[in-house]
XYZ file of C-alpha atoms in Angstrom:
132
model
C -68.749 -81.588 77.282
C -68.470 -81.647 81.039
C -70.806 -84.525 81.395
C -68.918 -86.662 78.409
C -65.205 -85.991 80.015
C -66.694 -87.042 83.598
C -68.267 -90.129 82.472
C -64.516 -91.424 80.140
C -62.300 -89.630 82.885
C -60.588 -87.295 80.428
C -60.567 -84.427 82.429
C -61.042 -81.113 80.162
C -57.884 -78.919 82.630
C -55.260 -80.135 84.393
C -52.270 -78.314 85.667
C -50.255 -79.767 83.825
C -51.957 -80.430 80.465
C -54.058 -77.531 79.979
C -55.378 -74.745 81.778
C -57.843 -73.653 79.190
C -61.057 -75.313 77.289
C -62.578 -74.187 74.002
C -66.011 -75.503 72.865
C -66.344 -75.491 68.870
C -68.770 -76.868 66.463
C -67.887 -79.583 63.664
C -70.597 -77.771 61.217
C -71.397 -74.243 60.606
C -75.029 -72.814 60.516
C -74.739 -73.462 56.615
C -73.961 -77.038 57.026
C -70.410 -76.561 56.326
C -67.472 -77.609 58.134
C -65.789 -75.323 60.599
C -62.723 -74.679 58.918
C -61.397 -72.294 61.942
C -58.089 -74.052 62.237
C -55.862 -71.217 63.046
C -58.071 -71.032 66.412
C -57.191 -74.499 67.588
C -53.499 -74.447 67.437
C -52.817 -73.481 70.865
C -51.124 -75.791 73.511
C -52.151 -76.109 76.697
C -55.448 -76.182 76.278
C -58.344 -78.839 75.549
C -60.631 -78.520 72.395
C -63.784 -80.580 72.230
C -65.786 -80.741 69.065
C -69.501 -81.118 69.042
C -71.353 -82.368 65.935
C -67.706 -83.096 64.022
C -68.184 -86.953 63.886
C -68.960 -86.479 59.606
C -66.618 -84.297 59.138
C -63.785 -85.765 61.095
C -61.459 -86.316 57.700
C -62.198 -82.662 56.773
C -60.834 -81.655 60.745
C -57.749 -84.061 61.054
C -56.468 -82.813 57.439
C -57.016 -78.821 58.666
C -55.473 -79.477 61.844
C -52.632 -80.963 60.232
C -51.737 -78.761 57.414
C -52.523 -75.572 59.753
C -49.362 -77.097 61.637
C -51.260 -79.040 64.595
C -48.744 -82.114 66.321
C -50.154 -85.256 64.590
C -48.827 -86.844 67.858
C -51.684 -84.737 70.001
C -54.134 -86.947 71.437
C -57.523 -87.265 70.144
C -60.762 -88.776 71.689
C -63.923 -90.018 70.207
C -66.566 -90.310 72.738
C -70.133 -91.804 71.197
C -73.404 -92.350 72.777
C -72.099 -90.897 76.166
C -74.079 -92.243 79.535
C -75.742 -94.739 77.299
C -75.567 -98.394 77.638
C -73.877 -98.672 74.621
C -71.226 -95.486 75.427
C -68.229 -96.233 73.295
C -64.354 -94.374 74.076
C -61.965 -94.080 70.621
C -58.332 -92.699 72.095
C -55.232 -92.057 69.795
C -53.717 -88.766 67.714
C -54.772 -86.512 65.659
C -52.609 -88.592 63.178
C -54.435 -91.697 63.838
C -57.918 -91.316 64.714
C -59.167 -91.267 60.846
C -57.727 -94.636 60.449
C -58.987 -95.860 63.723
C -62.330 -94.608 62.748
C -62.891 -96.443 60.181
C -62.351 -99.152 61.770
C -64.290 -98.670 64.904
C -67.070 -97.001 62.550
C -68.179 -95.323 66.239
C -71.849 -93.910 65.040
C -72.935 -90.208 66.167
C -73.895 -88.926 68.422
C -70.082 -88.224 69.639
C -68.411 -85.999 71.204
C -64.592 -85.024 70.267
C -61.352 -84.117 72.525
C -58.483 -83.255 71.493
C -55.191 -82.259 73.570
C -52.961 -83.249 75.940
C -55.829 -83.914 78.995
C -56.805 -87.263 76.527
C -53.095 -89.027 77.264
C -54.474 -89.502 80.415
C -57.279 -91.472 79.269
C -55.680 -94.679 79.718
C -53.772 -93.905 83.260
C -57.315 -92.852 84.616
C -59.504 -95.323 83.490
C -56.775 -98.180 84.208
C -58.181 -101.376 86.493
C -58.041 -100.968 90.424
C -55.595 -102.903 91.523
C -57.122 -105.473 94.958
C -55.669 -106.173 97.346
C -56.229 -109.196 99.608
C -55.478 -109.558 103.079
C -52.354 -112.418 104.062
């Protein structure tokens, strides 16, 4: 997770997003999804998903009816450090629908809260400057 949010510039704290991280899984040992919603409610803090890429439907809709924002942001990162390393940024609201769209294959890595608004900001072109 540390190595994904480096490499997209999400950082995982921030003073004044969140001052806490929690790791989760997407499946259970049973090959079920983790349906811990109640757990992942809190603000101020940054949740990132391993293995949830199948089962993102199953996650937004939990999140959602367990009375998650549907404006907090949400990240899809895919094939991270690869070549071929693909970012998906919106809400939890959104990201189904831009999903499947995208169709961004596993393996990926999911972030959601209020450290992935700053996505965009951080990853935003250098500006050059040239000399009159």
């Amino acid at each position: 997770a540390l190595a994904v949010a480096n490499s997209v510039n999400i950082p995982l704290t921030h003073r004044d997003y969140a001052q806490s991280v929690k790791f989760v899984t997407g499946f259970l040992k049973t090959d079920t999804p983790n349906e811990q919603f109640a757990e992942l409610l809190t603000d101020n803090q940054t949740v990132v998903f391993y293995m949830g890429l199948n089962t993102l439907p199953n996650l937004t809709q939990g999140l959602l009816q367990a009375g998650k924002s549907a404006d907090t942001p949400f990240a899809i990162i895919a094939n991270v450090s690869r070549p071929n390393e693909q970012v998906l940024v919106g809400t939890l609201g959104t990201i189904q629908a831009l999903q499947n769209d995208a169709k961004l294959p596993s393996p990926a890595v999911m972030i959601m809260g209020d450290v992935v608004s700053l996505y965009h900001q951080l990853n935003a072109p250098t500006l050059t400057y040239a000399a009159l």
